[in-house]
Coordinates of C-alpha atoms and ligand atoms in Angstrom, one line a residue:
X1 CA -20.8 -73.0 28.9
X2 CA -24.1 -75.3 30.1
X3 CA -26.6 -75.9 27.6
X4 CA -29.1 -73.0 27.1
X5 CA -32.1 -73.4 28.7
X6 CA -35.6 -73.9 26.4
X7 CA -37.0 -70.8 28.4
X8 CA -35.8 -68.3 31.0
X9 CA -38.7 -66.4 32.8
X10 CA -38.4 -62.7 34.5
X11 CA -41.0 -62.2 36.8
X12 CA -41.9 -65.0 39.5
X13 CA -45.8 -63.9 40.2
X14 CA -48.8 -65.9 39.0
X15 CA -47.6 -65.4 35.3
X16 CA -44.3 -66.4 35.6
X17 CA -44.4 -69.4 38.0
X18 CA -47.4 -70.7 36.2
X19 CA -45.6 -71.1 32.7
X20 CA -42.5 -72.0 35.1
X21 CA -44.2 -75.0 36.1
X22 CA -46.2 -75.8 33.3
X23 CA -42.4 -75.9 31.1
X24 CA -41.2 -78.0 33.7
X25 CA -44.1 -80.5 33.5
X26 CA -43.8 -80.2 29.8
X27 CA -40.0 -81.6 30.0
X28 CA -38.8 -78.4 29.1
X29 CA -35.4 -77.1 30.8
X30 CA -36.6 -73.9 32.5
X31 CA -35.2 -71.0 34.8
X32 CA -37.2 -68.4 36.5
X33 CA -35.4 -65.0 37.8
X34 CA -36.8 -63.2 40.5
X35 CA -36.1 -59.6 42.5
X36 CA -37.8 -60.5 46.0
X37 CA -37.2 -62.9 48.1
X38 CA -40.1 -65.3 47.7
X39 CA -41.8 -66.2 44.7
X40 CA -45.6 -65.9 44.2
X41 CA -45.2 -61.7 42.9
X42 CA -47.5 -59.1 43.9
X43 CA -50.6 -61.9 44.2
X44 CA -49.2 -63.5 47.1
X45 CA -46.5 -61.2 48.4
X46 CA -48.6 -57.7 48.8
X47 CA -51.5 -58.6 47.1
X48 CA -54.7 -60.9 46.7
X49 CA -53.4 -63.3 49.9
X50 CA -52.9 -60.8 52.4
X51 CA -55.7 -58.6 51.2
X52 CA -58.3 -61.7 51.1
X53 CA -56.6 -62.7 54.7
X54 CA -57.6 -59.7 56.3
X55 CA -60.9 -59.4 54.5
X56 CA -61.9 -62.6 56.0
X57 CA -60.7 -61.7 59.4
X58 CA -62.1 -58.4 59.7
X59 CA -65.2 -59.8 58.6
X60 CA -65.2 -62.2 61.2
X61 CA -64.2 -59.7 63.8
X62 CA -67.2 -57.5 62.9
X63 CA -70.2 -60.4 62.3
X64 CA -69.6 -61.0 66.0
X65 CA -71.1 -57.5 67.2
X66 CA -73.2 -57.2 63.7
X67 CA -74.5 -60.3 62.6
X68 CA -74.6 -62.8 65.5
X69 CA -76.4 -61.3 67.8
X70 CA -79.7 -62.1 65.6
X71 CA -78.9 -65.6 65.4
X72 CA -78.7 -66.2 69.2
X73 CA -74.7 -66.2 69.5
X74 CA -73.8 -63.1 71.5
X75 CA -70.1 -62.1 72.8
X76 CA -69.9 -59.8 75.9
X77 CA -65.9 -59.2 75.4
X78 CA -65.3 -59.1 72.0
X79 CA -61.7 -57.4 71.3
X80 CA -59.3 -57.1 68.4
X81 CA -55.7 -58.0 68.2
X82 CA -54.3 -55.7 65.4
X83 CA -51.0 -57.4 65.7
X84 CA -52.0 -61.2 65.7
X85 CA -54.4 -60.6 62.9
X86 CA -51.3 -58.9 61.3
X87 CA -49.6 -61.9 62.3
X88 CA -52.0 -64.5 61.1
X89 CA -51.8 -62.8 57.4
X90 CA -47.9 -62.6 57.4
X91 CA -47.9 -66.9 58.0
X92 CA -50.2 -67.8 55.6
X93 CA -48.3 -65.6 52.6
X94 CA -45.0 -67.1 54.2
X95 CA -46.4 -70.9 53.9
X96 CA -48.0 -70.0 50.2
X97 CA -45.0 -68.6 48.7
X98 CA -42.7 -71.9 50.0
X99 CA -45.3 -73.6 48.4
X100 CA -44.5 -72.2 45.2
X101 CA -40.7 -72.7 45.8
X102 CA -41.8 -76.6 46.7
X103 CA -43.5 -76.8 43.1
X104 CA -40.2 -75.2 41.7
X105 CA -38.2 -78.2 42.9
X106 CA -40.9 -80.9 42.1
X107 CA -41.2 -79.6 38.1
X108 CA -37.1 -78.9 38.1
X109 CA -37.7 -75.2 37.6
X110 CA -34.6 -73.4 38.5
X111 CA -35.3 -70.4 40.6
X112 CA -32.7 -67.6 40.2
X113 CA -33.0 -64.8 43.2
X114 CA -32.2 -61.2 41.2
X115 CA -32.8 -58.9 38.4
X116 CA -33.2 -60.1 34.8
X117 CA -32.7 -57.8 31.8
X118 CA -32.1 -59.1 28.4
X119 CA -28.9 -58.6 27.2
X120 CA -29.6 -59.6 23.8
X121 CA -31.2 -62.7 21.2
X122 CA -30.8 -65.8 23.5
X123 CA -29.5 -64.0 26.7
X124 CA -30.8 -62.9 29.8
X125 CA -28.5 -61.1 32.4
X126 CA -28.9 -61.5 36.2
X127 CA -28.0 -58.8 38.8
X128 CA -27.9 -60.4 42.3
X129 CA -28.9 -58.4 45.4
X130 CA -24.6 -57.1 45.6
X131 CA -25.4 -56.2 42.2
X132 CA -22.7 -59.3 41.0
X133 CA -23.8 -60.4 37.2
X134 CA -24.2 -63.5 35.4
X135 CA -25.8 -64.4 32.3
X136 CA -28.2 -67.1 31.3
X137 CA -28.5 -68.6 27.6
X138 CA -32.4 -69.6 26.3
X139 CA -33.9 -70.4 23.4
X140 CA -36.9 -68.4 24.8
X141 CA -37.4 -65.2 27.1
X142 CA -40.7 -64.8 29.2
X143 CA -41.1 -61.3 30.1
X144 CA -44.0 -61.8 33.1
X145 CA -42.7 -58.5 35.2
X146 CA -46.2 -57.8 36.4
X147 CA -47.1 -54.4 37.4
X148 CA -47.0 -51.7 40.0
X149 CA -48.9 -49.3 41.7
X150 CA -49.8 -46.1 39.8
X151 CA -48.9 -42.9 41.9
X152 CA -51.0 -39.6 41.9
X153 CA -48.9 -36.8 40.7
X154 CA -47.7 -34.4 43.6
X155 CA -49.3 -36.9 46.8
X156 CA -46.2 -38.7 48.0
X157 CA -46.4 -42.0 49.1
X158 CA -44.4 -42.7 52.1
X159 CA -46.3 -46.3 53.2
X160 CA -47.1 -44.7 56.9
X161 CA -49.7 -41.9 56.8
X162 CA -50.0 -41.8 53.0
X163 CA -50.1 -45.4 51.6
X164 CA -50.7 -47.5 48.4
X165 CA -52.2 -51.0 48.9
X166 CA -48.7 -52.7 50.4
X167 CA -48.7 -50.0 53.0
X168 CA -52.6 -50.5 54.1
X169 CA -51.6 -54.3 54.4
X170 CA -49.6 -53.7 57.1
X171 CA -50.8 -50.8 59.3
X172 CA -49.5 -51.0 63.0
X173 CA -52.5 -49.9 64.3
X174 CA -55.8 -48.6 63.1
X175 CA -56.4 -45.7 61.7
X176 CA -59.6 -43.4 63.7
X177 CA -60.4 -42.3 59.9
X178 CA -58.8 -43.3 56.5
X179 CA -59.5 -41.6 53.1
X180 CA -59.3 -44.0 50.4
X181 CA -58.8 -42.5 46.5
X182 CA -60.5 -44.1 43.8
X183 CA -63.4 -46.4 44.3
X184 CA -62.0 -49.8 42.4
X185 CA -61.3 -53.2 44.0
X186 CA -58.4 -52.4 46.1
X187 CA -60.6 -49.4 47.5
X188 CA -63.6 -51.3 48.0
X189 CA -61.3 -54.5 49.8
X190 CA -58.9 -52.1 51.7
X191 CA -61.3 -49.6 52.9
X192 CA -64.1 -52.4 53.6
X193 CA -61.1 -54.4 56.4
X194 CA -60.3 -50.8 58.2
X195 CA -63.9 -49.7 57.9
X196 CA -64.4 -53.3 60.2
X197 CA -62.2 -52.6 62.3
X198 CA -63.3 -49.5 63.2
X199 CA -61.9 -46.6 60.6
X200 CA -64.2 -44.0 59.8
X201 CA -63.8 -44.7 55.9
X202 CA -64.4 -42.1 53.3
X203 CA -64.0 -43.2 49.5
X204 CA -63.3 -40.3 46.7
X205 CA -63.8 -41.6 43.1
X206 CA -63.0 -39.6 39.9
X207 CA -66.3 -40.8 38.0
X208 CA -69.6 -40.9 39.2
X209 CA -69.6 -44.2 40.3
X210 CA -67.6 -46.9 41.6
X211 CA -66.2 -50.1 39.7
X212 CA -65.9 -48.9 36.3
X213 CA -65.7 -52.2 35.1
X214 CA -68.5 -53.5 36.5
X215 CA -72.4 -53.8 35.9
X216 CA -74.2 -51.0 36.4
X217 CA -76.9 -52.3 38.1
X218 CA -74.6 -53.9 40.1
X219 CA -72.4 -51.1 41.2
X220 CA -75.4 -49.2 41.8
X221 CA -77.0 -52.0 44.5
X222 CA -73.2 -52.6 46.2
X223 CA -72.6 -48.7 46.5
X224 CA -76.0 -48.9 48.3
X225 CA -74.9 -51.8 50.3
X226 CA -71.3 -50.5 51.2
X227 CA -73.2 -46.8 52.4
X228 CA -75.3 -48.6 54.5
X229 CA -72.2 -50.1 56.0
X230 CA -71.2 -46.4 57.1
X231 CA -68.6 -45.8 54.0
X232 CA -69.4 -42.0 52.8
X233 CA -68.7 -41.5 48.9
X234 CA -67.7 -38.7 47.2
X235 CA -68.5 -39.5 43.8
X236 CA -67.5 -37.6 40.8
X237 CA -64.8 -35.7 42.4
X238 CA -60.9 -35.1 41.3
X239 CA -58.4 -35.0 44.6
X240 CA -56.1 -31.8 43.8
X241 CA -53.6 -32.4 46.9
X242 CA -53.4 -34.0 51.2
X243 CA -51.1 -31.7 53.1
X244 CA -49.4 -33.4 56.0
X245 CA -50.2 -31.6 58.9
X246 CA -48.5 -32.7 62.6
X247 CA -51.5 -35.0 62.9
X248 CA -53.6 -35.2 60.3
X249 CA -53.8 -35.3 57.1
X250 CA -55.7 -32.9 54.9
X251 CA -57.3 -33.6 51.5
X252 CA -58.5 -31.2 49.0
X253 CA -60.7 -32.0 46.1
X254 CA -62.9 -30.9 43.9
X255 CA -65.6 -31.6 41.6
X256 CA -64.4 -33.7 38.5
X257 CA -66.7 -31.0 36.2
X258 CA -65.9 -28.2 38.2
X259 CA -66.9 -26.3 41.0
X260 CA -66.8 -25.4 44.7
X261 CA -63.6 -27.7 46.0
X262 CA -63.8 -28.9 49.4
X263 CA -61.8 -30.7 52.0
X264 CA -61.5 -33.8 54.3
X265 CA -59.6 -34.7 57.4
X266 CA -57.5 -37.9 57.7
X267 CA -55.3 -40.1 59.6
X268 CA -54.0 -42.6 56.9
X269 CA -54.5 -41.9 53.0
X270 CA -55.1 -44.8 50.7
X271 CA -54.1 -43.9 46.8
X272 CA -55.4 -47.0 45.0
X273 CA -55.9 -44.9 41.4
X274 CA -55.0 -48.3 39.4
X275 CA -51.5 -50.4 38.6
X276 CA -49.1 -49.6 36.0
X277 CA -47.1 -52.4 33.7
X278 CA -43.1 -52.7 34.6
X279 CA -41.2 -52.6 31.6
X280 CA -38.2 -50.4 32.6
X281 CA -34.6 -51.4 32.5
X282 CA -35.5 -54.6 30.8
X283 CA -33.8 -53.9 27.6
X284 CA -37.0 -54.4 25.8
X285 CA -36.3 -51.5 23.5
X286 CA -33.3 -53.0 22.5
X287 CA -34.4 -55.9 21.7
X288 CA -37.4 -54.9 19.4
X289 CA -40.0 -55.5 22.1
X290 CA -42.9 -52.6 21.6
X291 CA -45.0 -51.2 24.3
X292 CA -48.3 -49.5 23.4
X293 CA -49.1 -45.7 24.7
X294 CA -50.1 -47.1 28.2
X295 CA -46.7 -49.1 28.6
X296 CA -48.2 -52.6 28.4
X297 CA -46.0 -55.1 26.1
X298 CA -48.0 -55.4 22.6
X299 CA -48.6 -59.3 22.3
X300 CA -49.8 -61.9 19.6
X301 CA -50.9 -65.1 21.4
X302 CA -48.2 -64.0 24.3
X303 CA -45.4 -63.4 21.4
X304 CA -44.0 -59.9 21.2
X305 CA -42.6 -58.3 18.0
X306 CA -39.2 -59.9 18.5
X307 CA -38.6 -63.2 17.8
X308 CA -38.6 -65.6 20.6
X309 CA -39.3 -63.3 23.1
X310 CA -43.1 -63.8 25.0
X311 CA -45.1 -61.6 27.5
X312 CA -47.5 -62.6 29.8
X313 CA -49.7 -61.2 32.8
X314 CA -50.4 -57.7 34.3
X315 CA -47.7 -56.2 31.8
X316 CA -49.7 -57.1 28.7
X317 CA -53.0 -55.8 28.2
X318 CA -56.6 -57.1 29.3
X319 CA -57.5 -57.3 32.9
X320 CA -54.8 -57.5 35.5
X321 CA -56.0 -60.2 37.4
X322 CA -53.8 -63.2 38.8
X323 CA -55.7 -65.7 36.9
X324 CA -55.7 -64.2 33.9
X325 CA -52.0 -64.1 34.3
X326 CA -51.9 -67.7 35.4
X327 CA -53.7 -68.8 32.3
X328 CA -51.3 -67.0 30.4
X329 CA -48.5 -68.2 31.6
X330 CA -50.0 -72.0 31.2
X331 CA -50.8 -71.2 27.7
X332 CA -47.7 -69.4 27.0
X333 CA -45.4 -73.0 28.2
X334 CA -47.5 -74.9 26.2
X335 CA -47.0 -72.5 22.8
X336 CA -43.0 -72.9 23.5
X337 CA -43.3 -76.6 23.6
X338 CA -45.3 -76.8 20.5
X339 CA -48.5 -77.5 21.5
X340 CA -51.7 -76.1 21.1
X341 CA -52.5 -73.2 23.8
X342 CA -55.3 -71.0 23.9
X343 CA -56.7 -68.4 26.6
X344 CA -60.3 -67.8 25.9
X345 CA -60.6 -64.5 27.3
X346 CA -64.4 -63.4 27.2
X347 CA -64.9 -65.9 30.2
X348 CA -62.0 -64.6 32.6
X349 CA -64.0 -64.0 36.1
X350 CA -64.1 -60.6 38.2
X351 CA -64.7 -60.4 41.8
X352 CA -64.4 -57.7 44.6
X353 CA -64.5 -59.8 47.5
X354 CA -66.1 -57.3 50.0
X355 CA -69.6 -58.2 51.9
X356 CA -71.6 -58.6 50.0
X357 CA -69.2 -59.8 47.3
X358 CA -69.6 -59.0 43.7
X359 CA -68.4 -61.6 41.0
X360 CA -69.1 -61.2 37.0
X361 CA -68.1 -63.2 33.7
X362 CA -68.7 -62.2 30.2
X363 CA -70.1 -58.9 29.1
X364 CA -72.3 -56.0 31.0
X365 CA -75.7 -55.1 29.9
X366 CA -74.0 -51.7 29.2
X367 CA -71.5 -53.2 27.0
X368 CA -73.9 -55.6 25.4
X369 CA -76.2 -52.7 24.7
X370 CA -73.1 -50.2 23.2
X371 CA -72.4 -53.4 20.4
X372 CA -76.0 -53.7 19.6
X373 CA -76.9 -56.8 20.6
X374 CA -80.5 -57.9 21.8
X375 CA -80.3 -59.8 24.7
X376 CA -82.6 -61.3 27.1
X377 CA -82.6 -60.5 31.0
X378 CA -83.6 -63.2 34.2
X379 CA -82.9 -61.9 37.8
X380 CA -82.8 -63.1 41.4
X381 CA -83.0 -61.3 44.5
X382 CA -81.4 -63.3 47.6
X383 CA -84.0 -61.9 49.8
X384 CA -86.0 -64.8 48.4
X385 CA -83.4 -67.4 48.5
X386 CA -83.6 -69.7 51.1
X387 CA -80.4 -70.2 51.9
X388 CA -79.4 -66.8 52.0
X389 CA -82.2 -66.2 54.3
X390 CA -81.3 -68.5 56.9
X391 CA -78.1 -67.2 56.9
X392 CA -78.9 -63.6 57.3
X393 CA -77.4 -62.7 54.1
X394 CA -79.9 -62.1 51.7
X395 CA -78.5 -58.8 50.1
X396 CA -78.0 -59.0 46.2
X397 CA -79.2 -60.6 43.3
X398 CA -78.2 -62.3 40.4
X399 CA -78.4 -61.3 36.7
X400 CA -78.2 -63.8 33.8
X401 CA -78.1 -62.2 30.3
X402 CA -78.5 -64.3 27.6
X403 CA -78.9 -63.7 23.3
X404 CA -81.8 -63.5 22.3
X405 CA -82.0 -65.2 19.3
X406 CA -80.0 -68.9 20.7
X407 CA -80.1 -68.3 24.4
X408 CA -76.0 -68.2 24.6
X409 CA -75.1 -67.0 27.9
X410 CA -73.4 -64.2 27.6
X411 CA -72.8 -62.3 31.1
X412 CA -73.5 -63.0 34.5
X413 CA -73.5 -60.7 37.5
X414 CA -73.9 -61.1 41.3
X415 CA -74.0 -59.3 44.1
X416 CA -74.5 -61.3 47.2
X417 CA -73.0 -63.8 49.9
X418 CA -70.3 -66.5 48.3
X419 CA -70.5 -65.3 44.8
X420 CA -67.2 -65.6 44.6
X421 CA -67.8 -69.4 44.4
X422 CA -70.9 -69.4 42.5
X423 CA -69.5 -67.3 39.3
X424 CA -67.0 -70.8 38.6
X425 CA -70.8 -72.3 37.8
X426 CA -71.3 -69.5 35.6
X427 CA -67.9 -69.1 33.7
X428 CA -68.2 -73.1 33.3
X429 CA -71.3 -73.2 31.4
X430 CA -70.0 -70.3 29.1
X431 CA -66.9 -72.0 28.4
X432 CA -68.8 -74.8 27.2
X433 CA -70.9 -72.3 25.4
X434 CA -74.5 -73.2 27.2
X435 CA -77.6 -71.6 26.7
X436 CA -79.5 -70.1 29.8
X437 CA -81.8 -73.2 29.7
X438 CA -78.9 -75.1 30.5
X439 CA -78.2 -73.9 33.7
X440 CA -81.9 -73.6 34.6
X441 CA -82.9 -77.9 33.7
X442 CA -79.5 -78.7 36.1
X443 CA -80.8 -79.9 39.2
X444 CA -79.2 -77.7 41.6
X445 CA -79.2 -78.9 45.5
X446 CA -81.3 -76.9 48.1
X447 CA -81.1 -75.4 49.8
X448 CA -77.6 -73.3 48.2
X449 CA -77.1 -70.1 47.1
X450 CA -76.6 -71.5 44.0
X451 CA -80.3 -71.7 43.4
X452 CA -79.8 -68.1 43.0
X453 CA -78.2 -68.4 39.7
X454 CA -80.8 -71.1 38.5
X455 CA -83.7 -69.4 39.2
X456 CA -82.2 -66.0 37.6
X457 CA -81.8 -68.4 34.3
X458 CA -84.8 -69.8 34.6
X459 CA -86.1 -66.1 34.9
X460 CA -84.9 -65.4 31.7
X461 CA -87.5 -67.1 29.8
X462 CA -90.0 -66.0 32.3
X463 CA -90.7 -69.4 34.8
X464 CA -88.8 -68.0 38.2
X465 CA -91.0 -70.4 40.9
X466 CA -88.9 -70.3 43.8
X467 CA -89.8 -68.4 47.1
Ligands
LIG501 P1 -46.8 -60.0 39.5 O1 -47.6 -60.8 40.4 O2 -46.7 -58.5 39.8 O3 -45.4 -60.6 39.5 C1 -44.3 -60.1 38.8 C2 -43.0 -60.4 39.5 O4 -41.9 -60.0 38.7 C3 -42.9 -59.6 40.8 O5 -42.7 -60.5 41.9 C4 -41.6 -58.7 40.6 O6 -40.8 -58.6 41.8 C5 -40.9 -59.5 39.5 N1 -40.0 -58.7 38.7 C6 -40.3 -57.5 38.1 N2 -39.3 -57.1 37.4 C7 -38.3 -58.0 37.5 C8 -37.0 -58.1 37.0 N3 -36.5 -57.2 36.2 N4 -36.3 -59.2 37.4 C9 -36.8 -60.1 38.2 N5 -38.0 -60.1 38.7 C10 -38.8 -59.0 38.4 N6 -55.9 -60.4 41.4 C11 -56.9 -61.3 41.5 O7 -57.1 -62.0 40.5 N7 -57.6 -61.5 42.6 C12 -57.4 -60.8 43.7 O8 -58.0 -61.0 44.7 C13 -56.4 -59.8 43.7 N8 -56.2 -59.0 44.8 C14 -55.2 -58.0 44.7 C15 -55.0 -57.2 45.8 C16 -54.1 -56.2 45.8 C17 -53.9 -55.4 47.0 C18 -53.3 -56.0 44.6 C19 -52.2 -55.0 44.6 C20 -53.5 -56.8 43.5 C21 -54.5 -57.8 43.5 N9 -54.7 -58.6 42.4 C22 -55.7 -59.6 42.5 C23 -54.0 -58.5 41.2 C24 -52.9 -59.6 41.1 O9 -52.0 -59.5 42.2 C25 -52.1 -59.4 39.8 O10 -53.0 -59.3 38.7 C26 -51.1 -60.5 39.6 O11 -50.2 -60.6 40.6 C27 -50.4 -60.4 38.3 O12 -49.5 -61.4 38.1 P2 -48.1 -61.3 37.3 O13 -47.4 -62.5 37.4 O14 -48.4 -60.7 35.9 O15 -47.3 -60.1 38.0
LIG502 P1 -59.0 -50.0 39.7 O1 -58.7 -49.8 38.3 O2 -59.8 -51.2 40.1 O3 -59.7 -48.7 40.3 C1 -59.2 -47.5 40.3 C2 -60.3 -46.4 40.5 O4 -59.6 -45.2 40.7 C3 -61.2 -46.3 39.4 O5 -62.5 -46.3 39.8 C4 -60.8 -44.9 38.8 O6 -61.9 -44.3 38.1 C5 -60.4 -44.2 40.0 N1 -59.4 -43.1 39.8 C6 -58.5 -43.0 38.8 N2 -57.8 -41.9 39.0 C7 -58.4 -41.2 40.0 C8 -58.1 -39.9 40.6 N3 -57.2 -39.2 40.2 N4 -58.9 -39.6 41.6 C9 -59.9 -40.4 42.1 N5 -60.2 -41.6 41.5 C10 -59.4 -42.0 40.5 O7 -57.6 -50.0 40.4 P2 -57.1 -50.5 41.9 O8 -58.3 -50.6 42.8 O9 -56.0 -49.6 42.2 O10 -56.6 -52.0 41.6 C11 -55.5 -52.2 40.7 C12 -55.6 -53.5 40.0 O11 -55.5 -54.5 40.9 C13 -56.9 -53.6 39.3 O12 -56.6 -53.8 37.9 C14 -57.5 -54.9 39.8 O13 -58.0 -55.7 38.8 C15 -56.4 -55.5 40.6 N6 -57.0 -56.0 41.9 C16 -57.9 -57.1 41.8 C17 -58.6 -57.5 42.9 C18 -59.5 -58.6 42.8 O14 -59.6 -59.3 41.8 N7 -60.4 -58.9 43.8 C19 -58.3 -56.9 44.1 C20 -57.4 -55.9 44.2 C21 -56.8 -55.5 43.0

């Protein structure tokens, strides 16, 4: 029998090739078992890759007829090529996840192709794709399994007509009107691409309003945004069934606090309703691993209840977000090779990366008013950014909320062009703990969007200059 390995990791997305690297670089011996073919899990397989590939196409296709024109650039024959956009997409997740199987073979990670399921303290069992077993010996497991799309109960997903998220990725042509369910990121991304290319896109959201998660304030300014756009929301409204006719589809719903129900026509249904943790047929039960009531592993600092066994990513709890699962699985390697690890999670970013985008760290105004804490507000509108005004992008604002006793940042919110980018200013200073006043003394170059953020800081004590 070989000597054991130090770790053996199931699960080869963002969590698990992280810590998979991270062990190798630490000098530890470390395998990594995975069901698909490629590495890189949902993130770069079926998930933030080819969804951020197509949002930045789409959005390219449509600023051509939308945007340019204003600017002087106009395009007589502007046409779309479903297949090579498809096409496009499909190379770029092909080079990324090679690029994790380079990194495999730079750090010595061994990289096992099948199905892992502990077989008991110290052993992990493989089933290869002819279902032929093997068993690997470790000092520690790494359960990093990720998570799957939740389905709605009686709507049948068949990746066509009806789809989750994988199936929207992929459509072979587009769809003359698409019906999305549940206004979160993936319905915001997905339905924004289809809407661009031409979908007539309809969004039905449980609560009355979309992104849960997010700012208020926020949601409320992007929902504007995205209606302008032509997306039609039916807010507050439970979907009770879609009947397949010949060629359409047809939805039923109905108010979420009762009422009249009502109906809408389809070509392609999106159910994006949230992800659910994969825990089953690992053996976790077994081996003394517990799962709270919503099936996500119960950690300590990434350790489960049984000894030497660790969890990490969208099958724990907290946001399921690859890197929140990537600094997990970094943290996780270095705990196992005895050093110190730490994941500070009230600075893990969030951003929807529609047009405009929306990006956030720390907490809401909502949440921060719910614990009873007195805060202090500064905001910026890009309509009076210079930058975003030359560009013709001057929807959105940015929101800096700081205490009010020591100026600690402690969220910040933006809706607007790039804030994707700008919220790594943002998450920086609060990782270093800096007061508002911080970020408005740094000399920030102009003209940037990033001036937006300065000037909301500087807003919070009241001194906002710029134009
Ligand atoms: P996963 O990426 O799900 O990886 C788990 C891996 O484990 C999978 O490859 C699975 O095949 C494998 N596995 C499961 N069971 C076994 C087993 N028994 N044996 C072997 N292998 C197994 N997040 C962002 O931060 N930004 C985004 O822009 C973003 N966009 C997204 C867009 C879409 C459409 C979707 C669906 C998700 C998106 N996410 C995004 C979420 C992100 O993909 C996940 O949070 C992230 O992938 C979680 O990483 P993970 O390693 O925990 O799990
Ligand atoms: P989500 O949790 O973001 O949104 C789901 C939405 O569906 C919520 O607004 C919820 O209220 C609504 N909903 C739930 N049940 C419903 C019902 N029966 N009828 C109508 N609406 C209903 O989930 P998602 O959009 O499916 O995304 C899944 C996960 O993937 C998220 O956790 C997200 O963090 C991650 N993701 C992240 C990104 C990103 O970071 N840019 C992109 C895509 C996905």
């Amino acid at each position: 029998m070989s000597e054991p390995y130090d770790l053996v990791i199931i699960g080869g997305g963002p969590g698990g090739y992280n810590c998979a690297i991270r062990a190798g670089q630490l000098g530890l011996k470390v395998a990594c078992i995975e069901k698909r073919a490629t590495l890189g899990g949902t993130c770069l397989n079926v998930g933030c890759i080819p969804s951020k590939a197509l949002l930045h196409a789409s959005q390219s296709y449509e600023e051509v007829s939308t945007a340019l024109p204003a600017m002087g650039v106009v395009c007589k024959d502007l046409s779309l090529d479903l297949g090579a956009m498809m096409k496009a997409k499909d190379e770029t997740v092909d080079g990324l996840t090679k690029g994790i199987a380079f990194l495999f073979k730079k750090n010595k990670v061994t990289h096992i192709e099948g199905t892992g399921r502990i077989a008991g303290p110290g052993s992990v069992e493989v089933s290869d794709a002819k279902n032929k077993k093997s068993t690997l010996s470790t000092k520690n497991i790494v359960i990093a399994t990720g998570s799957e799309v939740t389905p709605l109960p009686g709507i049948e997903i068949d990746e066509k007509r009806i789809v989750s998220s994988t199936g929207a990725l992929s459509l072979s042509s587009v769809p003359k009107s698409m019906v999305v369910i549940g206004a979160g990121v993936i319905g915001l991304e997905l339905g924004s691409v289809w809407r661009r290319l031409g979908a007539k896109v309809s969004v039905v959201e449980y609560l009355p309003r979309i992104l849960p998660g997010a700012d208020g304030e926020v949601a409320k300014q992007a929902t504007r945004a995205f209606k302008k756009q032509g997306i039609d929301f039916h807010l507050g409204m439970k979907v009770t069934g879609v009947e397949k006719l010949k060629s359409k589809l047809k939805l039923s719903m109905e108010p979420a606090a009762g009422g009249d129900a009502a109906q809408l026509e389809a070509d392609v249904v999106l159910v994006c309703i949230g992800r659910r943790p994969i825990t089953q047929g690992l053996g976790l039960e077994e081996a003394g691993v517990t799962i709270d009531t919503r099936g996500f592993i119960e950690t300590d600092h990434w350790k489960t209840g049984a000894a030497n066994i660790w969890a990490i990513g969208d099958c724990t709890t907290g946001p399921m977000l690859a890197h929140k699962a990537e600094e997990e699985g970094t943290a996780c390697a270095e705990a196992i090779a005895g050093k110190a690890a730490h994941v500070n999670y009230d600075v893990i970013p969030g951003v929807v990366y529609t047009a405009p985008e929306i990006a956030w760290v720390g907490r809401t105004e909502e949440e921060l008013k719910d614990a009873g804490i007195a805060f202090k507000k500064g905001a910026f509108p890009f309509s009076a950014n210079a930058r975003a005004r030359a560009n013709h992008q001057s929807t959105g604002f940015v929101k800096v909320l700081a205490d009010a006793t020591t100026d600690e940042i402690l969220g910040v919110h933006m809706l607007g062009p790039n804030v994707s980018e700008m919220i790594g200013e943002a998450a920086l200073a609060m990782e270093f703990r800096a007061a508002s006043e911080d970020i408005a003394r740094t000399c920030h170059a102009h003209p940037t969007l990033s001036e937006a953020l300065r000037q909301a800081a500087m807003g919070v004590e009241g001194w906002t200059m710029q134009m």
